[in-house]
Coordinates of C-alpha atoms in Angstrom, one line a residue:
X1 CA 46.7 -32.2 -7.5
X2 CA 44.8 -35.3 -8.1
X3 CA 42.0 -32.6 -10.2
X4 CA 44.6 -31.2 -12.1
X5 CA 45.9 -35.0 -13.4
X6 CA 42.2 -35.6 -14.3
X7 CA 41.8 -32.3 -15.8
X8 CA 45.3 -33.1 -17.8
X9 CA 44.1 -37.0 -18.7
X10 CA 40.6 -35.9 -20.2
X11 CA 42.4 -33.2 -22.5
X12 CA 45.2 -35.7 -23.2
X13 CA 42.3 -38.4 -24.0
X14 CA 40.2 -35.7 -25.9
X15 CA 43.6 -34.8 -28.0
X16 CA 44.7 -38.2 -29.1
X17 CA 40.7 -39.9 -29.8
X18 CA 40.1 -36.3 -31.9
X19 CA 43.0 -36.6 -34.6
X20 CA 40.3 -38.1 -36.8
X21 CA 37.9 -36.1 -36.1
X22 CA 39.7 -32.9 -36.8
X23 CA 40.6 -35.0 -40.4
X24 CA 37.1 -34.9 -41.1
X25 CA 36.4 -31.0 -40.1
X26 CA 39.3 -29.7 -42.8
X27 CA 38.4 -32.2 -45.3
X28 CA 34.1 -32.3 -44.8
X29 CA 34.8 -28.2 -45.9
X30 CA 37.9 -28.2 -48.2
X31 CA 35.6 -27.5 -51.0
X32 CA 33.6 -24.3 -49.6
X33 CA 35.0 -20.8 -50.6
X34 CA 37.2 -19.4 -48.1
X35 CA 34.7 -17.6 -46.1
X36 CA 32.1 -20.1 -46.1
X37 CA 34.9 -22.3 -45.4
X38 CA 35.0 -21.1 -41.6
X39 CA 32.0 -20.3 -41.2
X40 CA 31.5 -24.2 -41.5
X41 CA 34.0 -25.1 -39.3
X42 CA 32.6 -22.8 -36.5
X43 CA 29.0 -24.3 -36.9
X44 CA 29.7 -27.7 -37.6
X45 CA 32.5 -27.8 -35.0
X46 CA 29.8 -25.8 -32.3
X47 CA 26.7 -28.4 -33.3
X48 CA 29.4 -31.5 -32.9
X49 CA 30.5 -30.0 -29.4
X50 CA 26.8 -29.5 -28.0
X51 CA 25.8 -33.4 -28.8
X52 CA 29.4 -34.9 -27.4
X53 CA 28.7 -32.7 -24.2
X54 CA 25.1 -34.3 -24.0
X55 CA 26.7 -38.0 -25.0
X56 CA 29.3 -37.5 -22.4
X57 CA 26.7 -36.6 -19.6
X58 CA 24.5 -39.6 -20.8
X59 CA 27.5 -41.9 -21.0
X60 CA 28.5 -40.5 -17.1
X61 CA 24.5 -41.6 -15.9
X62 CA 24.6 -44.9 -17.6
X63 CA 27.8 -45.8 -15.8
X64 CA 26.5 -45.5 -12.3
X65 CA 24.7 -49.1 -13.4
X66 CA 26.1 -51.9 -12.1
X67 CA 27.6 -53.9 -14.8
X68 CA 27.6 -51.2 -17.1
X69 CA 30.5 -50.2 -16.2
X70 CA 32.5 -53.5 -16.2
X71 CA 31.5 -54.0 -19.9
X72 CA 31.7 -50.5 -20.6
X73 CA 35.7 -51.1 -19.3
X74 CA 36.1 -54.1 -21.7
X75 CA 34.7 -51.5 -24.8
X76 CA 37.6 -48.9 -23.7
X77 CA 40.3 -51.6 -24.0
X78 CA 39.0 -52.0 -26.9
X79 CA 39.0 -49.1 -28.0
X80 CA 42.4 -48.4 -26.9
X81 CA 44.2 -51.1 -28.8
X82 CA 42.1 -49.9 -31.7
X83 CA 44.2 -46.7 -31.8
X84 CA 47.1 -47.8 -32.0
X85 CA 46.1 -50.5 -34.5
X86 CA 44.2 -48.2 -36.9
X87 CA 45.0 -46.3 -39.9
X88 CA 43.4 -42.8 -40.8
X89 CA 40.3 -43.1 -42.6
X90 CA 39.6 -39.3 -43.7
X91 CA 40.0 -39.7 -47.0
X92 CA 37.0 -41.7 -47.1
X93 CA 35.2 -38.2 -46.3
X94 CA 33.4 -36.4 -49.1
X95 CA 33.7 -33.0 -49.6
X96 CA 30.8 -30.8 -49.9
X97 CA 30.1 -27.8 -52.5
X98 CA 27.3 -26.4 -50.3
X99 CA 27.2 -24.8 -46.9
X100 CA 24.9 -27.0 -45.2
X101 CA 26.1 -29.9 -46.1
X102 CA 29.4 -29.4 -44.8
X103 CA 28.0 -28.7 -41.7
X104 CA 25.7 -31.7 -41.6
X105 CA 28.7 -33.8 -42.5
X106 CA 31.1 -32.3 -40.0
X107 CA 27.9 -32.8 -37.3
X108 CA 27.2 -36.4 -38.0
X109 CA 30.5 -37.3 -38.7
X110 CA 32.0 -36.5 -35.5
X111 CA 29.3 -37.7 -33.6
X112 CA 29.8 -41.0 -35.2
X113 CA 33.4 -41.1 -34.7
X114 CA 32.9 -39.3 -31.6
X115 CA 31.6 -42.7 -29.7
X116 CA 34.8 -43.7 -28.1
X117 CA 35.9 -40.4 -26.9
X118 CA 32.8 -39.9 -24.9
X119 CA 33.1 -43.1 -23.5
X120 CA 36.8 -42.3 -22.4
X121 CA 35.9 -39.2 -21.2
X122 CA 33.2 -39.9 -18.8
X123 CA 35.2 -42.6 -17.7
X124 CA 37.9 -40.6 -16.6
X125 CA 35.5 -37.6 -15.1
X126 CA 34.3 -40.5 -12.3
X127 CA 30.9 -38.6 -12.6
X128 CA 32.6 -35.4 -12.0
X129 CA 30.6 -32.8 -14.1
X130 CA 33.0 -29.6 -13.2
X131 CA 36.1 -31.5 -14.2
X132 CA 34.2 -32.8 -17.4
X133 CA 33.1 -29.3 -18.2
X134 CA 36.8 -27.7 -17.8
X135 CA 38.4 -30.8 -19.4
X136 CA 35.8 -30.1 -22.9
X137 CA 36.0 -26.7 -22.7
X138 CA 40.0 -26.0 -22.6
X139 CA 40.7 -29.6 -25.3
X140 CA 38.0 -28.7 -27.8
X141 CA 39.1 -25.2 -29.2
X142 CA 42.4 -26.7 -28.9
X143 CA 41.1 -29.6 -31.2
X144 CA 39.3 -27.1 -33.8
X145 CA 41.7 -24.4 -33.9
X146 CA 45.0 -26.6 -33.7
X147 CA 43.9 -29.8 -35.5
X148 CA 46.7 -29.6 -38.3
X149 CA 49.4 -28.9 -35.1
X150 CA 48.0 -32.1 -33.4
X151 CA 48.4 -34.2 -36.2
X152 CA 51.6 -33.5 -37.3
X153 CA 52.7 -33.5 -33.5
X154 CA 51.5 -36.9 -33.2
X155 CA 52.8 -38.2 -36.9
X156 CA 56.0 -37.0 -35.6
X157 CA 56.0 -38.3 -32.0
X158 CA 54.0 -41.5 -31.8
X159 CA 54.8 -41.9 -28.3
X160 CA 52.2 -39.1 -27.5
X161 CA 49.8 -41.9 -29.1
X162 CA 51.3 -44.5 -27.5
X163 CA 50.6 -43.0 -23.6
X164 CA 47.1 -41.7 -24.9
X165 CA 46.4 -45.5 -25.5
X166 CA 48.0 -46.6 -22.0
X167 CA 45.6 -43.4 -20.5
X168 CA 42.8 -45.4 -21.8
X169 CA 43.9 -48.8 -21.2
X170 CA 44.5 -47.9 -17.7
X171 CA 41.3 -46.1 -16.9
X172 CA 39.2 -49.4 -18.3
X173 CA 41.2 -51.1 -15.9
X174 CA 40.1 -49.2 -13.1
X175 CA 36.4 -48.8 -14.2
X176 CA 36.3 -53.1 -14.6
X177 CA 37.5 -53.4 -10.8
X178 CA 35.0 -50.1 -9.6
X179 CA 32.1 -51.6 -10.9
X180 CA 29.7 -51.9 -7.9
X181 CA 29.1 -56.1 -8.5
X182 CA 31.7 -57.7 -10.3
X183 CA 34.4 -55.2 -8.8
X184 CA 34.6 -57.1 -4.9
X185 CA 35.1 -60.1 -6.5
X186 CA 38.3 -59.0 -8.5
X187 CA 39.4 -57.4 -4.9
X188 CA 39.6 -60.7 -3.5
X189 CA 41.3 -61.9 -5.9
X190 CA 44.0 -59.7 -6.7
X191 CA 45.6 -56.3 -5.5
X192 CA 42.8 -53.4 -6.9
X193 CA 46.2 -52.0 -8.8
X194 CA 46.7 -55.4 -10.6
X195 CA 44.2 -55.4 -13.3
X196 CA 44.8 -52.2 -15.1
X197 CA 48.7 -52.6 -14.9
X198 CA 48.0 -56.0 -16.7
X199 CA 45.6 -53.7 -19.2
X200 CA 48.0 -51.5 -19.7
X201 CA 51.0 -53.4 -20.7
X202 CA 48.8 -55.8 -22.7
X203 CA 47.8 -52.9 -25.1
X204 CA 50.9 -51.8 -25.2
X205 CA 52.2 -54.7 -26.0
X206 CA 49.3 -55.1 -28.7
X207 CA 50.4 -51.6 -30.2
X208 CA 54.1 -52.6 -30.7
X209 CA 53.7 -55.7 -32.2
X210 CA 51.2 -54.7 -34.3
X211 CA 53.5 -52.1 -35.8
X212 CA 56.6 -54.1 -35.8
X213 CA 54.3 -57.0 -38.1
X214 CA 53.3 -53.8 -40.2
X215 CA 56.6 -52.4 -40.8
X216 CA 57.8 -55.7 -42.0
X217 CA 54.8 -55.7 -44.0
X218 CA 55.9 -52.9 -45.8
X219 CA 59.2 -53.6 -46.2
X220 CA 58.7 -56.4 -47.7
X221 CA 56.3 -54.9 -50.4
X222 CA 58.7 -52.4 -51.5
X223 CA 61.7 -55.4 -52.2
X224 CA 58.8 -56.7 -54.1
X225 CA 58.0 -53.9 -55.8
X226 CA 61.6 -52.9 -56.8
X227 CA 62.2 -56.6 -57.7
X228 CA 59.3 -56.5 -60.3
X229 CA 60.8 -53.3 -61.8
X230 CA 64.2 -54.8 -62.2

């Protein structure tokens, strides 16, 4: 049991980190002929896989250190509230006429945006390379194949965002208070389950206040607008 909800929370983290990186696969290619079209998709998609398989083992090593993992806790909260603060940046993604460069894009691309996903993911795998390998290889297709159903799924359900973030949020909690040095010290402080309830909530808390300030944002703009055109 406690596999399969590890197996379930990296392809739930891999999901809700890769909405943006499925943006950039669709638009990185949008201008290639049909054919070519795919063809891009399956070898930029394949080169982007290999390197985030080779991050995420890298990112597992580095967090045996101690320390490492502590700060590398404090990035994933981070990284947490950013998604639900952020707002989709694919349209800042050129298109490319030519085969290879939709590919190269698509590659470096998701790598780049790719960062915070490995990150997650290792941190939810505990070092556990057959989990980590199941985990990438059931979410990815399901991320290059179904990236248009996984948007509009989470456009039209932001919760499925919302306990993406808390996934995160609470899995920097527990890295912080596993780290080998700084990890007794918060046990002697507080109960180990403590610290990433208090994570958890906060980003939360972050995500729906930042969206409530937002909303008024807007509404506000649009009386302003439609008092201008009276």
């Amino acid at each position: 049991m406690e596999f399969l909800v590890a197996l379930a929370s990296i392809m739930m983290v891999n999901i809700v980190l890769s909405g943006d990186n499925a943006v950039v696969i669709a638009l990185a290619s949008r201008s290639l002929p049909p054919k070519q079209q795919k063809q891009a998709i399956l070898w930029g998609s394949g080169g982007a896989i290999v390197l985030r398989v080779i991050l995420t083992i890298v990112a597992i090593v580095l967090l045996q250190i101690p320390y490492v993992q502590f700060f590398g806790g404090l990035l994933l909260i981070w990284i947490a509230a950013k998604l639900l603060m952020e707002d989709d940046g694919g349209e800042n993604i050129e298109a490319n006429t030519s085969f290879v460069g939709a590919v190269k894009t698509i590659i470096i691309a998701d790598l780049v945006m790719s960062l915070d996903n490995t990150l997650a993911i290792a941190a939810v795998a505990k070092g556990d390379y057959v989990l980590l390998g199941i985990g990438l290889a059931f979410s990815i297709p399901l991320i290059v194949f179904g990236s248009q159903i996984i948007i509009k799924i989470m456009d039209k359900f932001p919760i499925v965002v919302y306990l993406g973030a808390a996934l995160i949020a609470w899995t920097a909690g527990e890295m912080m208070v596993a780290d080998e040095k700084i990890g007794p010290v918060i046990h002697a402080e507080i109960p180990e389950w403590l610290l990433p309830a208090a994570v958890t909530a906060g980003v939360v808390a972050i995500g729906l206040w930042w969206k409530s300030t937002h909303k008024e944002k807007g509404t506000e703009a649009c009386a302003k607008e439609g008092n201008s055109v009276q």
